[in-house]
PDB file of C-alpha atoms in Angstrom:
ATOM      1  CA  MET A 871       0.609  28.348  -2.134  1.00 36.00           C
ATOM      2  CA  GLU A 872      -0.690  24.862  -2.886  1.00 40.00           C
ATOM      3  CA  SER A 873       1.972  22.287  -2.822  1.00 39.00           C
ATOM      4  CA  LEU A 874       2.984  20.424  -5.721  1.00 33.00           C
ATOM      5  CA  TRP A 875       1.628  17.180  -4.352  1.00 37.00           C
ATOM      6  CA  ALA A 876      -1.961  18.831  -4.169  1.00 41.00           C
ATOM      7  CA  LEU A 877      -1.618  20.500  -7.644  1.00 37.00           C
ATOM      8  CA  LEU A 878      -1.397  16.815  -9.010  1.00 38.00           C
ATOM      9  CA  GLY A 879      -4.225  15.625  -6.962  1.00 44.00           C
ATOM     10  CA  PHE A 880      -2.454  13.986  -4.069  1.00 43.00           C
ATOM     11  CA  GLN A 881      -2.999  14.824  -0.457  1.00 45.00           C
ATOM     12  CA  GLN A 882      -0.585  14.769   2.280  1.00 41.00           C
ATOM     13  CA  LYS A 883      -1.351  12.418   4.733  1.00 43.00           C
ATOM     14  CA  SER A 884       0.179  11.426   8.397  1.00 41.00           C
ATOM     15  CA  ALA A 885       1.486   7.470   7.334  1.00 42.00           C
ATOM     16  CA  SER A 886       3.220   5.048   9.208  1.00 42.00           C
ATOM     17  CA  GLY A 887       6.871   5.203   8.830  1.00 43.00           C
ATOM     18  CA  LYS A 888       8.048   1.422   8.662  1.00 47.00           C
ATOM     19  CA  GLY A 889       4.881  -0.520   9.428  1.00 47.00           C
ATOM     20  CA  PRO A 890       1.862   0.410  11.103  1.00 45.00           C
ATOM     21  CA  GLY A 891       2.526   2.495  13.848  1.00 43.00           C
ATOM     22  CA  SER A 892       5.019   5.381  13.253  1.00 42.00           C
ATOM     23  CA  SER A 893       4.276   8.636  11.375  1.00 41.00           C
ATOM     24  CA  HIS A 894       5.423  11.062   8.920  1.00 40.00           C
ATOM     25  CA  THR A 895       3.820  12.689   5.864  1.00 40.00           C
ATOM     26  CA  ILE A 896       3.674  10.965   2.643  1.00 46.00           C
ATOM     27  CA  ALA A 897       1.070  11.180  -0.415  1.00 53.00           C
ATOM     28  CA  GLU A 898      -1.674   8.635  -0.599  1.00 68.00           C
ATOM     29  CA  THR A 899      -2.777   7.820  -4.079  1.00 74.00           C
ATOM     30  CA  ASP A 900      -6.496   7.872  -4.982  1.00 75.00           C
ATOM     31  CA  SER A 901      -6.442   3.905  -5.197  1.00 74.00           C
ATOM     32  CA  VAL A 902      -4.951   3.636  -1.995  1.00 77.00           C
ATOM     33  CA  ARG A 903      -7.644   6.146  -0.508  1.00 79.00           C
ATOM     34  CA  LYS A 904     -10.616   4.166  -2.038  1.00 77.00           C
ATOM     35  CA  LEU A 905      -9.481   0.821  -0.369  1.00 81.00           C
ATOM     36  CA  VAL A 906      -8.803   2.636   2.810  1.00 78.00           C
ATOM     37  CA  GLU A 907     -12.738   3.492   2.571  1.00 81.00           C
ATOM     38  CA  ALA A 908     -13.586  -0.124   2.282  1.00 75.00           C
ATOM     39  CA  LEU A 909     -11.308  -0.672   5.570  1.00 80.00           C
ATOM     40  CA  LYS A 910     -12.897   1.948   7.521  1.00 83.00           C
ATOM     41  CA  ASP A 911     -13.300  -0.489  10.621  1.00 82.00           C
ATOM     42  CA  MET A 912      -9.576  -0.519  10.715  1.00 85.00           C
ATOM     43  CA  PRO A 913      -6.907   1.927  12.546  1.00 86.00           C
ATOM     44  CA  PRO A 914      -5.941   4.202   9.514  1.00 86.00           C
ATOM     45  CA  ALA A 915      -2.336   3.016   9.413  1.00 87.00           C
ATOM     46  CA  GLU A 916      -3.061  -0.427   9.129  1.00 88.00           C
ATOM     47  CA  ALA A 917      -6.036   0.382   6.420  1.00 85.00           C
ATOM     48  CA  ARG A 918      -3.438   2.151   4.390  1.00 88.00           C
ATOM     49  CA  TYR A 919      -0.980  -0.760   4.757  1.00 91.00           C
ATOM     50  CA  LEU A 920      -3.538  -3.414   3.942  1.00 90.00           C
ATOM     51  CA  ALA A 921      -4.810  -1.206   0.755  1.00 89.00           C
ATOM     52  CA  ALA A 922      -1.564  -0.788  -0.931  1.00 92.00           C
ATOM     53  CA  PHE A 923      -0.579  -4.525  -0.224  1.00 94.00           C
ATOM     54  CA  ALA A 924      -4.054  -5.713  -1.698  1.00 94.00           C
ATOM     55  CA  TYR A 925      -3.249  -3.189  -4.566  1.00 94.00           C
ATOM     56  CA  LEU A 926       0.119  -4.738  -5.572  1.00 96.00           C
ATOM     57  CA  LEU A 927      -1.283  -8.312  -5.069  1.00 96.00           C
ATOM     58  CA  THR A 928      -3.770  -7.391  -7.812  1.00 95.00           C
ATOM     59  CA  ARG A 929      -1.416  -5.757  -9.978  1.00 95.00           C
ATOM     60  CA  VAL A 930       0.678  -8.707 -10.381  1.00 96.00           C
ATOM     61  CA  ALA A 931      -2.258 -10.890 -10.563  1.00 94.00           C
ATOM     62  CA  ASP A 932      -3.534  -8.550 -13.610  1.00 91.00           C
ATOM     63  CA  ALA A 933      -0.172  -8.149 -15.149  1.00 92.00           C
ATOM     64  CA  ASP A 934      -0.975 -10.524 -17.772  1.00 87.00           C
ATOM     65  CA  ARG A 935      -4.309  -8.801 -18.442  1.00 82.00           C
ATOM     66  CA  GLY A 936      -6.175 -11.351 -16.786  1.00 84.00           C
ATOM     67  CA  MET A 937      -6.643 -12.495 -13.267  1.00 91.00           C
ATOM     68  CA  SER A 938      -7.527 -16.082 -12.902  1.00 92.00           C
ATOM     69  CA  GLU A 939     -10.090 -17.414 -10.621  1.00 94.00           C
ATOM     70  CA  GLU A 940      -7.168 -19.171  -8.699  1.00 96.00           C
ATOM     71  CA  GLU A 941      -5.217 -15.843  -8.403  1.00 96.00           C
ATOM     72  CA  ARG A 942      -8.214 -14.175  -7.101  1.00 96.00           C
ATOM     73  CA  GLN A 943      -8.833 -16.724  -4.450  1.00 97.00           C
ATOM     74  CA  ALA A 944      -5.149 -16.612  -3.602  1.00 97.00           C
ATOM     75  CA  ILE A 945      -5.512 -13.030  -3.161  1.00 97.00           C
ATOM     76  CA  GLU A 946      -8.580 -13.270  -0.795  1.00 96.00           C
ATOM     77  CA  GLY A 947      -6.903 -15.750   1.389  1.00 97.00           C
ATOM     78  CA  ILE A 948      -3.856 -13.972   1.584  1.00 96.00           C
ATOM     79  CA  LEU A 949      -6.086 -10.890   2.638  1.00 95.00           C
ATOM     80  CA  CYS A 950      -8.034 -13.174   5.419  1.00 95.00           C
ATOM     81  CA  ASP A 951      -4.543 -14.657   6.528  1.00 94.00           C
ATOM     82  CA  LYS A 952      -2.242 -11.419   6.685  1.00 90.00           C
ATOM     83  CA  GLY A 953      -5.108  -8.837   6.926  1.00 88.00           C
ATOM     84  CA  LYS A 954      -7.250 -10.462   9.475  1.00 90.00           C
ATOM     85  CA  LEU A 955     -10.194  -9.850   7.047  1.00 90.00           C
ATOM     86  CA  LYS A 956     -13.341 -12.097   6.850  1.00 92.00           C
ATOM     87  CA  ARG A 957     -13.690 -13.696   3.499  1.00 93.00           C
ATOM     88  CA  ASP A 958     -16.632 -11.580   2.035  1.00 92.00           C
ATOM     89  CA  HIS A 959     -14.418  -8.308   3.382  1.00 89.00           C
ATOM     90  CA  ALA A 960     -11.506  -9.637   1.556  1.00 93.00           C
ATOM     91  CA  ALA A 961     -13.543 -10.305  -1.662  1.00 92.00           C
ATOM     92  CA  LEU A 962     -14.663  -6.697  -1.408  1.00 90.00           C
ATOM     93  CA  VAL A 963     -11.268  -5.166  -0.880  1.00 90.00           C
ATOM     94  CA  THR A 964      -9.909  -8.035  -3.842  1.00 92.00           C
ATOM     95  CA  GLU A 965     -12.398  -6.458  -6.202  1.00 91.00           C
ATOM     96  CA  ILE A 966     -11.914  -2.557  -5.161  1.00 89.00           C
ATOM     97  CA  ALA A 967      -8.318  -2.934  -5.842  1.00 89.00           C
ATOM     98  CA  ARG A 968      -8.650  -4.762  -9.143  1.00 90.00           C
ATOM     99  CA  ASN A 969     -11.119  -1.917 -10.329  1.00 88.00           C
ATOM    100  CA  GLN A 970      -8.677   0.705  -9.513  1.00 87.00           C
ATOM    101  CA  ASN A 971      -5.923  -1.124 -11.006  1.00 86.00           C
ATOM    102  CA  ASP A 972      -7.973  -1.511 -14.134  1.00 87.00           C
ATOM    103  CA  LEU A 973      -8.961   2.183 -14.293  1.00 85.00           C
ATOM    104  CA  PHE A 974      -5.765   4.010 -12.841  1.00 83.00           C
ATOM    105  CA  GLY A 975      -2.989   1.237 -12.972  1.00 80.00           C
ATOM    106  CA  SER A 976      -0.563   2.911 -15.457  1.00 80.00           C
ATOM    107  CA  THR A 977      -0.670   5.971 -13.421  1.00 85.00           C
ATOM    108  CA  GLU A 978      -0.775   4.696 -10.037  1.00 88.00           C
ATOM    109  CA  ASN A 979       1.405   1.668 -10.206  1.00 91.00           C
ATOM    110  CA  PHE A 980       4.350   3.123  -9.556  1.00 92.00           C
ATOM    111  CA  LEU A 981       3.022   5.487  -6.979  1.00 92.00           C
ATOM    112  CA  VAL A 982       1.293   2.609  -4.829  1.00 93.00           C
ATOM    113  CA  GLY A 983       4.596   0.765  -4.998  1.00 94.00           C
ATOM    114  CA  ARG A 984       6.486   3.790  -3.561  1.00 93.00           C
ATOM    115  CA  GLU A 985       3.828   4.219  -1.223  1.00 92.00           C
ATOM    116  CA  PHE A 986       4.214   0.661   0.395  1.00 95.00           C
ATOM    117  CA  ASP A 987       7.917   1.214   0.354  1.00 96.00           C
ATOM    118  CA  GLU A 988       7.293   4.488   2.531  1.00 94.00           C
ATOM    119  CA  ILE A 989       5.083   2.097   5.074  1.00 94.00           C
ATOM    120  CA  ALA A 990       6.612  -0.956   5.436  1.00 96.00           C
ATOM    121  CA  SER A 991       9.351  -2.643   7.062  1.00 96.00           C
ATOM    122  CA  ARG A 992      12.152  -4.381   5.041  1.00 96.00           C
ATOM    123  CA  GLU A 993      10.474  -7.878   6.530  1.00 96.00           C
ATOM    124  CA  GLN A 994       6.804  -6.659   5.168  1.00 96.00           C
ATOM    125  CA  LYS A 995       8.504  -5.960   1.598  1.00 97.00           C
ATOM    126  CA  ILE A 996       9.924  -9.306   1.718  1.00 97.00           C
ATOM    127  CA  ALA A 997       6.905 -10.965   2.823  1.00 96.00           C
ATOM    128  CA  LEU A 998       5.039  -9.006  -0.043  1.00 97.00           C
ATOM    129  CA  LEU A 999       7.148 -10.564  -2.407  1.00 97.00           C
ATOM    130  CA  HIS A1000       6.548 -14.032  -1.363  1.00 97.00           C
ATOM    131  CA  CYS A1001       2.606 -13.151  -1.712  1.00 97.00           C
ATOM    132  CA  LEU A1002       3.166 -11.727  -5.119  1.00 97.00           C
ATOM    133  CA  TYR A1003       4.853 -15.021  -6.128  1.00 98.00           C
ATOM    134  CA  ALA A1004       2.060 -16.997  -4.350  1.00 97.00           C
ATOM    135  CA  VAL A1005      -0.484 -15.283  -6.021  1.00 97.00           C
ATOM    136  CA  SER A1006       1.213 -15.509  -9.668  1.00 96.00           C
ATOM    137  CA  ALA A1007       1.615 -19.331  -9.035  1.00 96.00           C
ATOM    138  CA  ALA A1008      -2.143 -20.140  -7.731  1.00 96.00           C
ATOM    139  CA  ASP A1009      -2.754 -20.993 -11.297  1.00 93.00           C
ATOM    140  CA  LYS A1010       0.300 -23.246 -11.356  1.00 93.00           C
ATOM    141  CA  SER A1011       2.084 -20.949 -13.791  1.00 92.00           C
ATOM    142  CA  ILE A1012       4.124 -17.849 -13.425  1.00 94.00           C
ATOM    143  CA  SER A1013       4.225 -15.749 -16.832  1.00 93.00           C
ATOM    144  CA  SER A1014       7.127 -13.793 -17.805  1.00 94.00           C
ATOM    145  CA  VAL A1015       4.871 -10.638 -17.327  1.00 95.00           C
ATOM    146  CA  GLU A1016       4.111 -11.633 -14.070  1.00 96.00           C
ATOM    147  CA  ASP A1017       8.032 -12.106 -13.001  1.00 96.00           C
ATOM    148  CA  HIS A1018       8.447  -9.041 -14.802  1.00 96.00           C
ATOM    149  CA  GLU A1019       5.788  -7.249 -12.902  1.00 96.00           C
ATOM    150  CA  ILE A1020       7.189  -8.357  -9.663  1.00 97.00           C
ATOM    151  CA  ARG A1021      10.634  -7.363 -10.559  1.00 97.00           C
ATOM    152  CA  GLU A1022       9.523  -3.804 -10.890  1.00 96.00           C
ATOM    153  CA  ILE A1023       7.633  -3.630  -7.626  1.00 97.00           C
ATOM    154  CA  SER A1024      10.958  -5.004  -6.011  1.00 98.00           C
ATOM    155  CA  ARG A1025      12.513  -2.062  -7.424  1.00 97.00           C
ATOM    156  CA  GLU A1026       9.726   0.221  -6.415  1.00 96.00           C
ATOM    157  CA  LEU A1027      10.600  -1.322  -2.910  1.00 97.00           C
ATOM    158  CA  ARG A1028      14.128  -0.541  -2.936  1.00 97.00           C
ATOM    159  CA  LEU A1029      14.881  -4.109  -2.412  1.00 97.00           C
ATOM    160  CA  SER A1030      18.282  -5.620  -3.461  1.00 97.00           C
ATOM    161  CA  HIS A1031      18.624  -7.715  -6.512  1.00 97.00           C
ATOM    162  CA  GLU A1032      19.965 -10.578  -4.297  1.00 97.00           C
ATOM    163  CA  ASP A1033      16.440 -10.150  -2.013  1.00 97.00           C
ATOM    164  CA  TYR A1034      14.445 -10.571  -5.504  1.00 97.00           C
ATOM    165  CA  ILE A1035      16.373 -13.618  -6.623  1.00 97.00           C
ATOM    166  CA  GLU A1036      16.268 -15.303  -3.188  1.00 97.00           C
ATOM    167  CA  VAL A1037      12.379 -15.008  -3.060  1.00 97.00           C
ATOM    168  CA  ARG A1038      12.037 -15.719  -6.825  1.00 97.00           C
ATOM    169  CA  LEU A1039      13.848 -19.030  -6.423  1.00 96.00           C
ATOM    170  CA  ALA A1040      11.293 -20.461  -3.863  1.00 96.00           C
ATOM    171  CA  TYR A1041       8.927 -20.242  -6.640  1.00 96.00           C
ATOM    172  CA  ARG A1042      11.032 -21.380  -9.739  1.00 94.00           C
ATOM    173  CA  GLU A1043       9.015 -24.629 -10.425  1.00 94.00           C
ATOM    174  CA  TYR A1044       6.166 -22.352 -11.569  1.00 95.00           C
ATOM    175  CA  LEU A1045       8.421 -20.043 -13.541  1.00 94.00           C
ATOM    176  CA  GLU A1046       7.357 -20.536 -17.445  1.00 89.00           C
ATOM    177  CA  VAL A1047      10.634 -18.952 -18.502  1.00 84.00           C
ATOM    178  CA  LEU A1048      12.048 -22.231 -16.744  1.00 80.00           C
ATOM    179  CA  LYS A1049       9.725 -24.600 -17.715  1.00 74.00           C
ATOM    180  CA  ASN A1050      10.315 -24.715 -21.354  1.00 71.00           C
ATOM    181  CA  LEU A1051      14.424 -25.101 -21.177  1.00 66.00           C
ATOM    182  CA  PRO A1052      16.268 -27.791 -23.106  1.00 67.00           C
ATOM    183  CA  GLY A1053      16.821 -30.681 -20.561  1.00 64.00           C
ATOM    184  CA  SER A1054      13.909 -29.103 -17.950  1.00 59.00           C
ATOM    185  CA  SER A1055      12.175 -32.057 -16.540  1.00 55.00           C
ATOM    186  CA  PRO A1056       8.268 -31.998 -18.018  1.00 48.00           C
ATOM    187  CA  SER A1057       5.593 -31.184 -15.476  1.00 48.00           C
ATOM    188  CA  LYS A1058       5.028 -33.179 -13.040  1.00 47.00           C
ATOM    189  CA  SER A1059       1.571 -35.177 -13.225  1.00 41.00           C
ATOM    190  CA  SER A1060      -0.645 -35.871 -10.088  1.00 41.00           C
ATOM    191  CA  ASP A1061      -0.976 -39.667 -10.732  1.00 38.00           C
TER     192      ASP A1061
END
């Protein structure tokens, strides 16, 4: 008899347990599978990790229904730096992740978040939160919608509220919700 995962269109794959390297079985979403295909030259566990990572970055960048050019460039830069991809390969992965998010975001966002939770260590999850905020802040403003999406992802990753707040505080100068408070200082100009 087929498993519930198979009936729902998910295949069981051997995946890393806490970061690339260890193994146990978890479901792989279509979005991650498509991104892994683009990363076929990497070891499978690393490709899955980077695929989920890239998907979550584009999820936040597009949370306010529009990825800015600065956000796209930030994602590509992070994929080059953290994923050791060449710029053209990072651009391809970013585009695939964005398309998958556009097509399947409403059904796969939670699933990809949980998939990343299964394959990443706590330190990698905290690093992802920093990258999510860095992408959101690339255009010098983190919208309330983007901030909320990052909070949702932190819950999917089973991080504590304290973990979320600690990372969020590092990007407070870009939070729209704090920019317009009475008594807040006006935006700094670059004179």
